[in-house]
Amino acid sequence: MDLFTRSFLLLLVLLNPFVLSVYLLELVRSLDLRSFSRQLARAGAISLAVFTAFAWAGDGLFENVFQVRFFAFLIFGGIVFLIIGVRLIIRNEEPSLPAGQGGEGAAVAIATPFIIGPGTISASVLAGARLPFPLAVAAIGLALFAALAAMVLIKRLHDRVRRSHERLVRRYVQIAGRATALFTGSFAIDMILRGLEGWLAFMGFGNS
């Protein structure tokens, strides 16, 4: 598998549209298809700009601008994701946009933190390190487009079956919510481990 495909698939997995559909369930329910698609497009444009910046600057952006090491960002992001995953499992919460962030002003709320997060930022940095900059942007843009297009299809399917199969929709939300919690927790542990590996290598323990 070439580096372009690997970078594209990594970001697409992190932008899993089935997981996003659970997080954005409030918007899926409340907005019509045209408004929902418009908000997704705006969120996608914001996200692409941010991912492009990180792909171009690389992990040097963290150390030179933010004054933090990249592996510290991975560890903290992993801890945040782990807390979210544990809360979803223990409390059986339905993940969604916070109250008051739906509606026509939802693009920024969709972009952060549901699209732009520690995992997708680190994947963008990795794409920029693996590929020439134009190819890195192409891989990131293609993954974003595929994920958001799938979200629009999920929205259309939801609108068609919601009234006649309300029970089926609720069951999907319950199952997808639990799967989201498992995925979030597992990915959180992986981020923490990768951050610890970077820290150990920085301290000189990488070859021991």
Short mmCIF file of C-alpha atoms in Angstrom, two decimals:
data_model
loop_
_atom_site.label_atom_id
_atom_site.label_comp_id
_atom_site.label_asym_id
_atom_site.label_seq_id
_atom_site.Cartn_x
_atom_site.Cartn_y
_atom_site.Cartn_z
CA MET A 1 0.00 0.00 0.00
CA ASP A 2 1.51 3.35 -1.02
CA LEU A 3 1.93 6.29 1.34
CA PHE A 4 -0.86 8.33 -0.29
CA THR A 5 -3.40 5.55 0.25
CA ARG A 6 -2.23 4.95 3.80
CA SER A 7 -2.52 8.65 4.67
CA PHE A 8 -5.96 8.87 3.06
CA LEU A 9 -7.27 5.76 4.86
CA LEU A 10 -5.88 6.81 8.24
CA LEU A 11 -7.71 10.13 8.16
CA LEU A 12 -10.87 8.54 6.76
CA VAL A 13 -10.92 6.00 9.61
CA LEU A 14 -10.53 8.81 12.14
CA LEU A 15 -13.35 10.72 10.42
CA ASN A 16 -15.60 7.65 10.54
CA PRO A 17 -18.97 8.98 9.23
CA PHE A 18 -20.95 6.47 11.28
CA VAL A 19 -19.29 7.77 14.44
CA LEU A 20 -19.79 11.38 13.31
CA SER A 21 -23.48 10.70 12.65
CA VAL A 22 -23.91 9.82 16.33
CA TYR A 23 -22.05 12.90 17.56
CA LEU A 24 -24.03 15.14 15.20
CA LEU A 25 -27.39 13.47 15.84
CA GLU A 26 -28.95 16.73 17.03
CA LEU A 27 -28.20 18.34 13.66
CA VAL A 28 -29.27 15.25 11.72
CA ARG A 29 -32.65 15.43 13.46
CA SER A 30 -33.22 19.19 13.45
CA LEU A 31 -31.91 20.46 10.09
CA ASP A 32 -33.29 19.81 6.63
CA LEU A 33 -30.97 18.16 4.11
CA ARG A 34 -29.97 21.40 2.37
CA SER A 35 -29.09 23.23 5.61
CA PHE A 36 -27.29 20.18 6.99
CA SER A 37 -25.20 19.85 3.80
CA ARG A 38 -24.37 23.56 3.87
CA GLN A 39 -23.15 23.38 7.48
CA LEU A 40 -21.09 20.28 6.70
CA ALA A 41 -19.49 22.04 3.71
CA ARG A 42 -18.54 25.02 5.86
CA ALA A 43 -17.14 22.76 8.57
CA GLY A 44 -15.21 20.85 5.91
CA ALA A 45 -13.67 24.07 4.55
CA ILE A 46 -12.60 25.14 8.05
CA SER A 47 -11.17 21.71 8.78
CA LEU A 48 -9.28 21.51 5.47
CA ALA A 49 -7.63 24.87 6.15
CA VAL A 50 -6.51 23.73 9.62
CA PHE A 51 -5.31 20.32 8.45
CA THR A 52 -3.42 21.92 5.56
CA ALA A 53 -1.62 24.25 7.97
CA PHE A 54 -0.56 21.34 10.18
CA ALA A 55 0.51 19.23 7.18
CA TRP A 56 2.66 22.12 5.97
CA ALA A 57 4.17 23.12 9.34
CA GLY A 58 4.52 19.62 10.80
CA ASP A 59 5.25 18.93 14.45
CA GLY A 60 7.55 21.97 14.47
CA LEU A 61 4.40 24.08 14.79
CA PHE A 62 3.88 22.68 18.28
CA GLU A 63 7.42 23.27 19.51
CA ASN A 64 8.14 26.58 17.77
CA VAL A 65 4.75 28.29 18.02
CA PHE A 66 2.75 26.57 20.77
CA GLN A 67 5.89 25.84 22.84
CA VAL A 68 4.81 22.25 23.58
CA ARG A 69 6.20 18.97 22.35
CA PHE A 70 4.08 16.98 19.91
CA PHE A 71 4.07 13.87 22.10
CA ALA A 72 2.65 15.96 24.97
CA PHE A 73 -0.20 16.92 22.65
CA LEU A 74 -0.79 13.23 21.86
CA ILE A 75 -0.85 12.24 25.54
CA PHE A 76 -3.24 15.03 26.55
CA GLY A 77 -5.51 14.41 23.56
CA GLY A 78 -5.56 10.71 24.41
CA ILE A 79 -6.55 11.45 28.01
CA VAL A 80 -9.41 13.70 26.84
CA PHE A 81 -10.67 11.02 24.45
CA LEU A 82 -10.36 8.38 27.18
CA ILE A 83 -12.52 10.42 29.56
CA ILE A 84 -15.15 10.85 26.83
CA GLY A 85 -15.16 7.12 26.04
CA VAL A 86 -15.48 6.12 29.70
CA ARG A 87 -18.34 8.58 30.25
CA LEU A 88 -20.19 7.22 27.23
CA ILE A 89 -19.92 3.65 28.51
CA ILE A 90 -20.59 4.23 32.22
CA ARG A 91 -23.39 6.79 31.86
CA ASN A 92 -24.71 5.39 28.56
CA GLU A 93 -24.91 8.97 27.29
CA GLU A 94 -25.96 9.87 23.79
CA PRO A 95 -23.04 11.87 22.33
CA SER A 96 -24.13 14.99 20.50
CA LEU A 97 -23.49 18.68 20.07
CA PRO A 98 -23.65 20.65 23.33
CA ALA A 99 -26.92 22.48 23.93
CA GLY A 100 -27.17 25.73 22.04
CA GLN A 101 -24.63 24.83 19.34
CA GLY A 102 -27.04 23.45 16.75
CA GLY A 103 -28.80 25.32 13.98
CA GLU A 104 -27.43 27.62 11.34
CA GLY A 105 -24.29 28.54 13.30
CA ALA A 106 -23.19 24.96 13.74
CA ALA A 107 -20.27 24.82 11.26
CA VAL A 108 -17.62 25.78 13.80
CA ALA A 109 -19.13 23.46 16.41
CA ILE A 110 -19.01 20.61 13.88
CA ALA A 111 -15.43 21.37 12.89
CA THR A 112 -14.17 21.55 16.48
CA PRO A 113 -13.93 19.13 18.13
CA PHE A 114 -15.82 16.58 16.01
CA ILE A 115 -13.64 16.87 12.88
CA ILE A 116 -10.60 18.79 14.10
CA GLY A 117 -9.25 16.83 17.03
CA PRO A 118 -5.99 15.40 18.36
CA GLY A 119 -6.29 12.30 16.19
CA THR A 120 -7.03 14.05 12.88
CA ILE A 121 -4.41 16.74 13.54
CA SER A 122 -1.74 14.11 14.21
CA ALA A 123 -2.83 12.26 11.03
CA SER A 124 -2.44 15.51 9.06
CA VAL A 125 1.03 16.06 10.49
CA LEU A 126 1.92 12.49 9.54
CA ALA A 127 0.58 12.98 6.00
CA GLY A 128 2.72 16.10 5.63
CA ALA A 129 5.78 14.16 6.80
CA ARG A 130 5.13 11.20 4.50
CA LEU A 131 4.17 12.97 1.27
CA PRO A 132 5.06 16.03 -0.79
CA PHE A 133 2.86 18.89 0.32
CA PRO A 134 0.45 18.87 -2.70
CA LEU A 135 -0.13 15.12 -2.32
CA ALA A 136 -0.63 15.48 1.43
CA VAL A 137 -3.31 18.13 0.85
CA ALA A 138 -4.93 15.92 -1.79
CA ALA A 139 -5.06 12.93 0.58
CA ILE A 140 -6.51 15.08 3.37
CA GLY A 141 -9.07 16.73 1.08
CA LEU A 142 -10.17 13.42 -0.42
CA ALA A 143 -10.65 11.85 3.01
CA LEU A 144 -12.67 14.86 4.20
CA PHE A 145 -14.84 14.82 1.10
CA ALA A 146 -15.51 11.07 1.39
CA ALA A 147 -16.43 11.32 5.08
CA LEU A 148 -18.74 14.33 4.67
CA ALA A 149 -20.38 12.91 1.54
CA ALA A 150 -21.13 9.74 3.51
CA MET A 151 -22.63 11.91 6.26
CA VAL A 152 -25.01 13.48 3.73
CA LEU A 153 -26.08 10.00 2.59
CA ILE A 154 -26.66 8.97 6.22
CA LYS A 155 -28.77 12.11 6.72
CA ARG A 156 -30.90 11.26 3.65
CA LEU A 157 -31.38 7.70 4.89
CA HIS A 158 -32.29 8.95 8.37
CA ASP A 159 -34.94 11.31 6.97
CA ARG A 160 -36.51 8.51 4.94
CA VAL A 161 -36.77 5.93 7.70
CA ARG A 162 -37.25 8.14 10.76
CA ARG A 163 -41.04 8.34 10.71
CA SER A 164 -41.79 4.81 9.61
CA HIS A 165 -38.97 3.10 11.54
CA GLU A 166 -38.43 5.27 14.61
CA ARG A 167 -37.61 2.23 16.73
CA LEU A 168 -34.95 1.15 14.21
CA VAL A 169 -33.37 4.61 14.33
CA ARG A 170 -33.23 4.53 18.13
CA ARG A 171 -31.64 1.10 18.10
CA TYR A 172 -29.04 2.31 15.61
CA VAL A 173 -28.23 5.25 17.89
CA GLN A 174 -27.81 2.95 20.89
CA ILE A 175 -25.58 0.50 19.03
CA ALA A 176 -23.55 3.20 17.30
CA GLY A 177 -23.17 5.07 20.59
CA ARG A 178 -21.66 2.04 22.31
CA ALA A 179 -19.44 1.32 19.31
CA THR A 180 -18.35 4.96 19.38
CA ALA A 181 -17.38 4.62 23.04
CA LEU A 182 -15.29 1.51 22.34
CA PHE A 183 -13.60 3.12 19.32
CA THR A 184 -12.96 6.36 21.22
CA GLY A 185 -11.47 4.57 24.22
CA SER A 186 -9.28 2.29 22.10
CA PHE A 187 -8.00 5.17 20.00
CA ALA A 188 -7.35 7.19 23.17
CA ILE A 189 -5.12 4.44 24.58
CA ASP A 190 -3.23 4.25 21.27
CA MET A 191 -2.64 8.02 21.30
CA ILE A 192 -1.35 7.89 24.86
CA LEU A 193 1.00 5.01 23.99
CA ARG A 194 2.32 6.84 20.93
CA GLY A 195 2.89 9.93 23.05
CA LEU A 196 4.73 7.88 25.68
CA GLU A 197 6.86 6.26 22.97
CA GLY A 198 7.83 9.74 21.75
CA TRP A 199 8.63 10.84 25.29
CA LEU A 200 10.75 7.74 25.94
CA ALA A 201 12.63 8.29 22.70
CA PHE A 202 13.19 11.96 23.65
CA MET A 203 14.57 10.88 27.03
CA GLY A 204 16.91 8.41 25.37
CA PHE A 205 15.14 5.18 26.25
CA GLY A 206 13.98 4.38 22.71
CA ASN A 207 16.74 1.87 22.00
CA SER A 208 16.90 0.25 25.42
#
